[in-house]
Amino acid sequence: MVLSHSGSPLVVLLGPPGAGKGTQAERLARGFGWKKISTGDLLRDEVARGTPLGRRVNEILQRGQLVPDDIMTDIVENFIAHHCPKGIILDGFPRTLAQAEALERCSQGKRLWVISIEVPEEEIMRRLSARRVCRKCGKIWNLNDKIWDHTPTPDGTHLDSEQATPRCDCGGELVVRDDDRPEIIAHRLEIYRQQTAPLVQFYRDRGQLIEIGGTGTPDDVFNKVCEELKRKLEVGSS
Ligand code: AMP
């Protein structure tokens, strides 16, 4: 997909855990040829590699708490400064008012749009408790979709029983993310309500908010996101 626009857009995906930010960020990056950063993925990767940052944030992630603002802001400022492509997508940042203010300071000259993906809390709980991640390649699956039922395993057999161990299409075992355990999900949602949800009004006041219902299929949501985003970008560049 090619958009004729001048300037460099910076698109933030905002929404509770499980709203589908990661899926939409991935599709936008592919569709528009923009660079994306998913702060949660980046932190999990640091933990998996046992880097000094990973060791510092490991427990915070496991408890479902937020990593301190100064660490997150440094990571994202650095990313923005060193990636100057056609556009940038931020998935999982900002999550606090302090992070939003820092982003405002470092995004000068870019056109900032914030896509708020809205999903009711019962649906979030349903999605997160069925979310699985591949231990081998990191791909995200959802048992509600039952897609894995039809996935051939490397030896060519199909997993077609409810009792079968769900596997990724790469053959890797699908496991529950540490912070998708029920008690941690509830804590993450509480943190979202207290610290991140106020950003919706923050960006609404600035005229930068695009509100999207996130309950359809990923395709439905993506179509809505593209439609709104194109409209904004085309108006902005005319
Ligand atoms: P996510 O994959 O976006 O749900 O993020 C997973 C975890 O990474 C969160 O629960 C936080 O512990 C941490 N994290 C990711 N992004 C941020 C951020 N912008 N500020 C603070 N913590 C973050």
Coordinates of N, CA and C in Angstrom, one line a residue, residues 6-156:
S6 N 3.5 13.9 2.4 CA 4.8 14.5 2.7 C 5.0 14.4 4.2
G7 N 6.2 14.6 4.7 CA 6.5 14.5 6.1 C 6.5 13.1 6.6
S8 N 6.8 13.0 7.9 CA 7.0 11.6 8.4 C 6.0 11.3 9.5
P9 N 5.1 10.5 9.3 CA 4.1 10.2 10.4 C 4.6 9.3 11.5
L10 N 4.2 9.6 12.7 CA 4.5 8.8 13.9 C 3.2 8.3 14.4
V11 N 2.9 7.1 14.4 CA 1.6 6.5 14.8 C 1.8 5.7 16.1
V12 N 1.0 6.1 17.1 CA 1.0 5.4 18.4 C -0.2 4.5 18.4
L13 N 0.0 3.2 18.9 CA -1.2 2.4 19.1 C -1.4 2.3 20.6
L14 N -2.6 2.7 21.0 CA -3.0 2.8 22.4 C -4.2 1.8 22.6
G15 N -4.2 1.2 23.8 CA -5.3 0.3 24.1 C -4.8 -0.7 25.2
P16 N -5.8 -1.3 25.9 CA -5.5 -2.2 27.0 C -4.7 -3.4 26.5
P17 N -4.1 -4.2 27.4 CA -3.4 -5.4 27.0 C -4.4 -6.3 26.3
G18 N -4.1 -6.9 25.2 CA -5.0 -7.8 24.5 C -5.9 -7.1 23.5
A19 N -5.8 -5.8 23.3 CA -6.7 -5.1 22.4 C -6.3 -5.4 20.9
G20 N -5.1 -6.0 20.7 CA -4.7 -6.3 19.4 C -3.7 -5.3 18.8
K21 N -3.1 -4.5 19.7 CA -2.1 -3.5 19.2 C -1.0 -4.1 18.4
G22 N -0.4 -5.2 19.0 CA 0.7 -5.9 18.3 C 0.3 -6.3 16.9
T23 N -0.8 -6.9 16.8 CA -1.3 -7.4 15.5 C -1.4 -6.3 14.5
Q24 N -2.1 -5.2 14.9 CA -2.3 -4.1 14.0 C -0.9 -3.4 13.7
A25 N -0.1 -3.3 14.7 CA 1.3 -2.7 14.4 C 2.0 -3.4 13.4
E26 N 2.0 -4.7 13.5 CA 2.7 -5.6 12.5 C 2.1 -5.4 11.1
R27 N 0.8 -5.3 11.0 CA 0.1 -5.1 9.7 C 0.4 -3.7 9.1
L28 N 0.4 -2.7 10.0 CA 0.7 -1.4 9.5 C 2.1 -1.3 9.0
A29 N 3.0 -1.9 9.7 CA 4.4 -1.8 9.3 C 4.6 -2.4 8.0
R30 N 3.9 -3.6 7.8 CA 4.0 -4.3 6.5 C 3.4 -3.5 5.4
G31 N 2.1 -3.0 5.7 CA 1.3 -2.4 4.7 C 1.8 -1.0 4.2
F32 N 2.4 -0.3 5.2 CA 2.8 1.1 4.8 C 4.3 1.2 4.7
G33 N 5.0 0.2 5.0 CA 6.5 0.2 4.9 C 7.1 1.1 6.0
W34 N 6.4 1.1 7.1 CA 6.9 1.9 8.2 C 7.7 1.0 9.2
K35 N 8.5 1.7 10.0 CA 9.3 0.9 11.1 C 8.5 0.9 12.3
K36 N 8.5 -0.3 13.0 CA 7.7 -0.3 14.3 C 8.6 -0.7 15.4
I37 N 8.2 -0.2 16.6 CA 8.9 -0.7 17.8 C 7.8 -1.2 18.7
S38 N 7.9 -2.4 19.2 CA 7.0 -2.9 20.2 C 7.8 -3.0 21.5
T39 N 7.5 -2.1 22.5 CA 8.3 -2.0 23.6 C 8.3 -3.3 24.5
G40 N 7.1 -3.9 24.5 CA 7.0 -5.2 25.3 C 7.8 -6.3 24.7
D41 N 7.8 -6.4 23.3 CA 8.7 -7.4 22.6 C 10.1 -7.1 22.9
L42 N 10.5 -5.8 22.8 CA 11.9 -5.5 23.0 C 12.4 -5.8 24.4
L43 N 11.5 -5.6 25.4 CA 11.9 -5.9 26.8 C 12.0 -7.4 27.0
R44 N 11.0 -8.2 26.4 CA 11.0 -9.6 26.6 C 12.3 -10.2 25.9
D45 N 12.7 -9.6 24.8 CA 13.9 -10.0 24.1 C 15.2 -9.8 25.0
E46 N 15.2 -8.6 25.7 CA 16.3 -8.3 26.6 C 16.4 -9.3 27.7
V47 N 15.2 -9.7 28.2 CA 15.1 -10.7 29.3 C 15.6 -12.0 28.8
A48 N 15.2 -12.4 27.6 CA 15.5 -13.7 27.1 C 17.1 -13.8 26.8
R49 N 17.7 -12.7 26.4 CA 19.1 -12.7 26.2 C 19.9 -12.4 27.4
G50 N 19.2 -12.2 28.5 CA 20.0 -12.0 29.8 C 20.9 -10.8 29.8
T51 N 20.5 -9.7 29.1 CA 21.3 -8.5 29.1 C 21.1 -7.8 30.4
P52 N 22.0 -6.8 30.7 CA 21.8 -6.0 32.0 C 20.4 -5.4 32.1
L53 N 19.9 -4.8 31.0 CA 18.6 -4.3 31.0 C 17.5 -5.4 31.3
G54 N 17.7 -6.5 30.6 CA 16.8 -7.7 30.8 C 16.8 -8.1 32.2
R55 N 18.0 -8.2 32.9 CA 18.0 -8.6 34.3 C 17.3 -7.6 35.2
R56 N 17.4 -6.3 34.8 CA 16.8 -5.3 35.6 C 15.3 -5.3 35.5
V57 N 14.8 -5.6 34.3 CA 13.3 -5.5 34.2 C 12.6 -6.8 34.3
N58 N 13.3 -7.9 34.4 CA 12.6 -9.2 34.4 C 11.5 -9.4 35.4
E59 N 11.8 -9.0 36.7 CA 10.8 -9.1 37.7 C 9.6 -8.2 37.5
I60 N 9.9 -7.0 37.0 CA 8.8 -6.0 36.7 C 7.9 -6.6 35.7
L61 N 8.4 -7.2 34.7 CA 7.5 -7.8 33.6 C 6.7 -8.9 34.2
Q62 N 7.4 -9.8 35.0 CA 6.7 -10.9 35.5 C 5.5 -10.5 36.4
R63 N 5.7 -9.4 37.1 CA 4.6 -8.9 38.0 C 3.6 -8.1 37.3
G64 N 3.8 -7.8 36.0 CA 2.8 -7.1 35.2 C 2.9 -5.6 35.6
Q65 N 4.0 -5.1 36.1 CA 4.1 -3.7 36.5 C 4.8 -2.9 35.3
L66 N 4.8 -1.6 35.5 CA 5.4 -0.8 34.4 C 6.9 -0.6 34.7
V67 N 7.7 -0.6 33.6 CA 9.1 -0.3 33.7 C 9.2 1.2 33.9
P68 N 10.2 1.7 34.7 CA 10.3 3.1 34.9 C 10.4 3.9 33.7
D69 N 9.7 5.1 33.8 CA 9.6 6.0 32.6 C 10.9 6.4 32.0
D70 N 12.0 6.6 32.8 CA 13.2 7.1 32.2 C 13.8 6.0 31.3
I71 N 13.7 4.7 31.7 CA 14.3 3.6 30.9 C 13.5 3.6 29.6
M72 N 12.2 3.6 29.6 CA 11.4 3.5 28.4 C 11.6 4.7 27.5
T73 N 11.6 5.8 28.1 CA 11.8 7.1 27.3 C 13.1 7.0 26.5
D74 N 14.2 6.6 27.2 CA 15.5 6.5 26.6 C 15.4 5.6 25.4
I75 N 14.8 4.4 25.6 CA 14.7 3.4 24.5 C 14.0 4.0 23.3
V76 N 12.9 4.6 23.5 CA 12.1 5.1 22.4 C 12.7 6.3 21.7
E77 N 13.3 7.2 22.5 CA 14.0 8.4 21.9 C 15.1 8.0 21.0
N78 N 15.8 7.0 21.5 CA 16.9 6.4 20.7 C 16.4 5.8 19.4
F79 N 15.3 5.1 19.5 CA 14.7 4.4 18.3 C 14.3 5.5 17.3
I80 N 13.6 6.5 17.8 CA 13.1 7.6 16.9 C 14.3 8.3 16.2
A81 N 15.4 8.6 17.0 CA 16.5 9.3 16.5 C 17.3 8.6 15.5
H82 N 17.3 7.2 15.6 CA 18.1 6.4 14.7 C 17.3 5.8 13.5
H83 N 16.0 5.9 13.6 CA 15.2 5.4 12.5 C 14.5 6.5 11.9
C84 N 14.9 7.0 10.7 CA 14.2 8.1 10.1 C 13.6 7.7 8.8
P85 N 12.8 6.6 8.8 CA 12.2 6.1 7.5 C 11.0 6.9 7.2
K86 N 10.1 6.3 6.4 CA 8.9 7.0 5.9 C 7.9 7.3 7.1
G87 N 7.9 6.4 8.1 CA 7.0 6.5 9.2 C 7.4 5.6 10.3
I88 N 6.9 5.9 11.5 CA 7.2 5.1 12.7 C 5.9 4.7 13.4
I89 N 5.9 3.4 13.9 CA 4.8 3.0 14.7 C 5.2 2.6 16.1
L90 N 4.6 3.1 17.0 CA 4.9 2.7 18.4 C 3.8 1.9 19.0
D91 N 4.2 0.6 19.4 CA 3.3 -0.3 20.0 C 3.6 -0.5 21.5
G92 N 2.8 0.1 22.4 CA 3.1 -0.1 23.8 C 3.8 1.1 24.4
F93 N 3.9 2.2 23.7 CA 4.5 3.4 24.2 C 3.8 4.6 23.6
P94 N 3.4 5.6 24.3 CA 3.5 5.8 25.7 C 2.5 5.1 26.5
R95 N 2.8 4.8 27.8 CA 1.9 4.2 28.7 C 1.6 5.1 30.0
T96 N 2.3 6.2 30.1 CA 2.0 7.1 31.2 C 2.0 8.5 30.6
L97 N 1.5 9.5 31.4 CA 1.5 10.9 31.0 C 3.0 11.4 30.8
A98 N 3.9 10.9 31.7 CA 5.3 11.4 31.6 C 5.9 10.9 30.3
Q99 N 5.5 9.7 29.9 CA 6.1 9.1 28.6 C 5.4 9.9 27.4
A100 N 4.2 10.3 27.5 CA 3.5 11.0 26.5 C 4.1 12.4 26.3
E101 N 4.5 13.0 27.4 CA 5.1 14.3 27.4 C 6.5 14.2 26.8
A102 N 7.2 13.2 27.1 CA 8.6 13.0 26.6 C 8.5 12.7 25.1
L103 N 7.4 12.0 24.6 CA 7.3 11.7 23.2 C 7.0 13.0 22.5
E104 N 6.2 13.9 23.1 CA 5.9 15.1 22.4 C 7.2 15.9 22.2
R105 N 8.1 15.9 23.2 CA 9.3 16.6 23.0 C 10.2 16.1 21.9
C106 N 10.2 14.7 21.8 CA 11.2 14.2 20.9 C 10.6 13.9 19.5
S107 N 9.3 14.2 19.3 CA 8.7 13.9 18.0 C 8.5 15.2 17.2
Q108 N 9.2 16.2 17.6 CA 9.0 17.5 16.8 C 9.2 17.3 15.3
G109 N 8.3 17.9 14.5 CA 8.5 17.8 13.1 C 7.8 16.6 12.5
K110 N 7.4 15.6 13.3 CA 6.7 14.5 12.8 C 5.2 14.7 13.1
R111 N 4.4 14.1 12.2 CA 2.9 14.2 12.5 C 2.5 13.0 13.3
L112 N 2.0 13.3 14.5 CA 1.7 12.3 15.5 C 0.2 12.0 15.4
W113 N -0.1 10.7 15.2 CA -1.5 10.2 15.3 C -1.6 9.1 16.3
V114 N -2.6 9.1 17.1 CA -2.8 8.0 18.1 C -4.0 7.2 17.9
I115 N -3.8 6.0 17.6 CA -5.0 5.1 17.3 C -5.3 4.4 18.7
S116 N -6.5 4.7 19.2 CA -7.0 4.0 20.4 C -7.9 2.9 20.0
I117 N -7.5 1.7 20.3 CA -8.2 0.5 20.0 C -9.1 0.1 21.2
E118 N -10.4 0.2 21.0 CA -11.3 0.0 22.2 C -12.0 -1.4 22.2
V119 N -11.7 -2.1 23.3 CA -12.3 -3.5 23.5 C -12.8 -3.6 24.9
P120 N -14.1 -4.1 25.1 CA -14.6 -4.2 26.4 C -13.8 -5.2 27.3
E121 N -13.8 -5.0 28.6 CA -12.9 -5.7 29.5 C -13.2 -7.2 29.5
E122 N -14.5 -7.7 29.4 CA -14.8 -9.1 29.3 C -14.1 -9.8 28.1
E123 N -14.1 -9.0 27.0 CA -13.4 -9.6 25.8 C -11.9 -9.7 26.0
I124 N -11.4 -8.7 26.7 CA -9.9 -8.7 26.9 C -9.5 -9.9 27.8
M125 N -10.3 -10.1 28.8 CA -10.0 -11.3 29.7 C -10.1 -12.6 28.9
R126 N -11.1 -12.7 28.0 CA -11.3 -13.9 27.2 C -10.1 -14.1 26.3
R127 N -9.7 -13.0 25.6 CA -8.6 -13.1 24.7 C -7.3 -13.4 25.4
L128 N -7.0 -12.7 26.5 CA -5.7 -12.9 27.1 C -5.6 -14.3 27.8
S129 N -6.7 -14.8 28.3 CA -6.6 -16.1 28.9 C -6.4 -17.2 27.9
A130 N -6.7 -16.9 26.6 CA -6.5 -17.9 25.5 C -5.3 -17.6 24.7
R131 N -4.5 -16.6 25.1 CA -3.4 -16.2 24.2 C -2.2 -17.2 24.5
R132 N -1.5 -17.6 23.5 CA -0.4 -18.5 23.6 C 0.7 -17.9 22.8
V133 N 1.9 -18.2 23.2 CA 3.1 -17.7 22.4 C 4.0 -18.9 22.1
C134 N 4.5 -18.9 20.9 CA 5.4 -20.0 20.5 C 6.7 -19.9 21.2
R135 N 7.1 -21.0 21.9 CA 8.4 -20.9 22.7 C 9.6 -20.8 21.7
K136 N 9.4 -21.3 20.5 CA 10.5 -21.3 19.5 C 10.6 -20.0 18.7
C137 N 9.5 -19.5 18.1 CA 9.7 -18.4 17.2 C 9.0 -17.1 17.7
G138 N 8.2 -17.2 18.8 CA 7.6 -16.1 19.4 C 6.3 -15.7 18.8
K139 N 5.8 -16.4 17.8 CA 4.5 -16.0 17.1 C 3.4 -16.2 18.1
I140 N 2.4 -15.2 18.0 CA 1.3 -15.2 18.9 C 0.1 -15.9 18.3
W141 N -0.6 -16.8 19.2 CA -1.7 -17.5 18.7 C -2.9 -17.3 19.8
N142 N -4.1 -17.6 19.3 CA -5.2 -17.5 20.3 C -6.0 -18.7 20.2
L143 N -6.1 -19.5 21.3 CA -6.9 -20.7 21.3 C -8.3 -20.6 20.9
N144 N -8.9 -19.4 21.2 CA -10.3 -19.1 20.8 C -10.5 -19.2 19.2
D145 N -9.4 -18.9 18.5 CA -9.5 -18.9 17.0 C -9.5 -20.3 16.5
K146 N -9.0 -21.3 17.3 CA -8.9 -22.7 16.9 C -8.1 -22.9 15.7
I147 N -7.3 -21.9 15.3 CA -6.5 -22.0 14.1 C -5.5 -23.2 14.2
W148 N -5.0 -23.3 15.5 CA -4.0 -24.4 15.7 C -4.5 -25.8 15.5
D149 N -5.9 -25.9 15.6 CA -6.4 -27.3 15.4 C -6.1 -27.8 14.0
H150 N -5.9 -27.0 13.1 CA -5.7 -27.4 11.7 C -4.2 -27.3 11.2
T151 N -3.4 -27.0 12.2 CA -2.0 -26.8 11.8 C -1.2 -28.1 11.7
P152 N -0.6 -28.3 10.5 CA 0.2 -29.6 10.5 C 1.4 -29.4 11.3
T153 N 1.8 -30.5 12.0 CA 3.0 -30.5 12.8 C 4.2 -30.8 11.9
P154 N 5.4 -30.7 12.3 CA 6.5 -31.0 11.4 C 6.5 -32.4 10.8
D155 N 5.9 -33.3 11.6 CA 5.9 -34.7 11.1 C 4.7 -34.9 10.2
G156 N 3.9 -33.9 9.9 CA 2.9 -34.0 8.9 C 1.5 -34.3 9.5

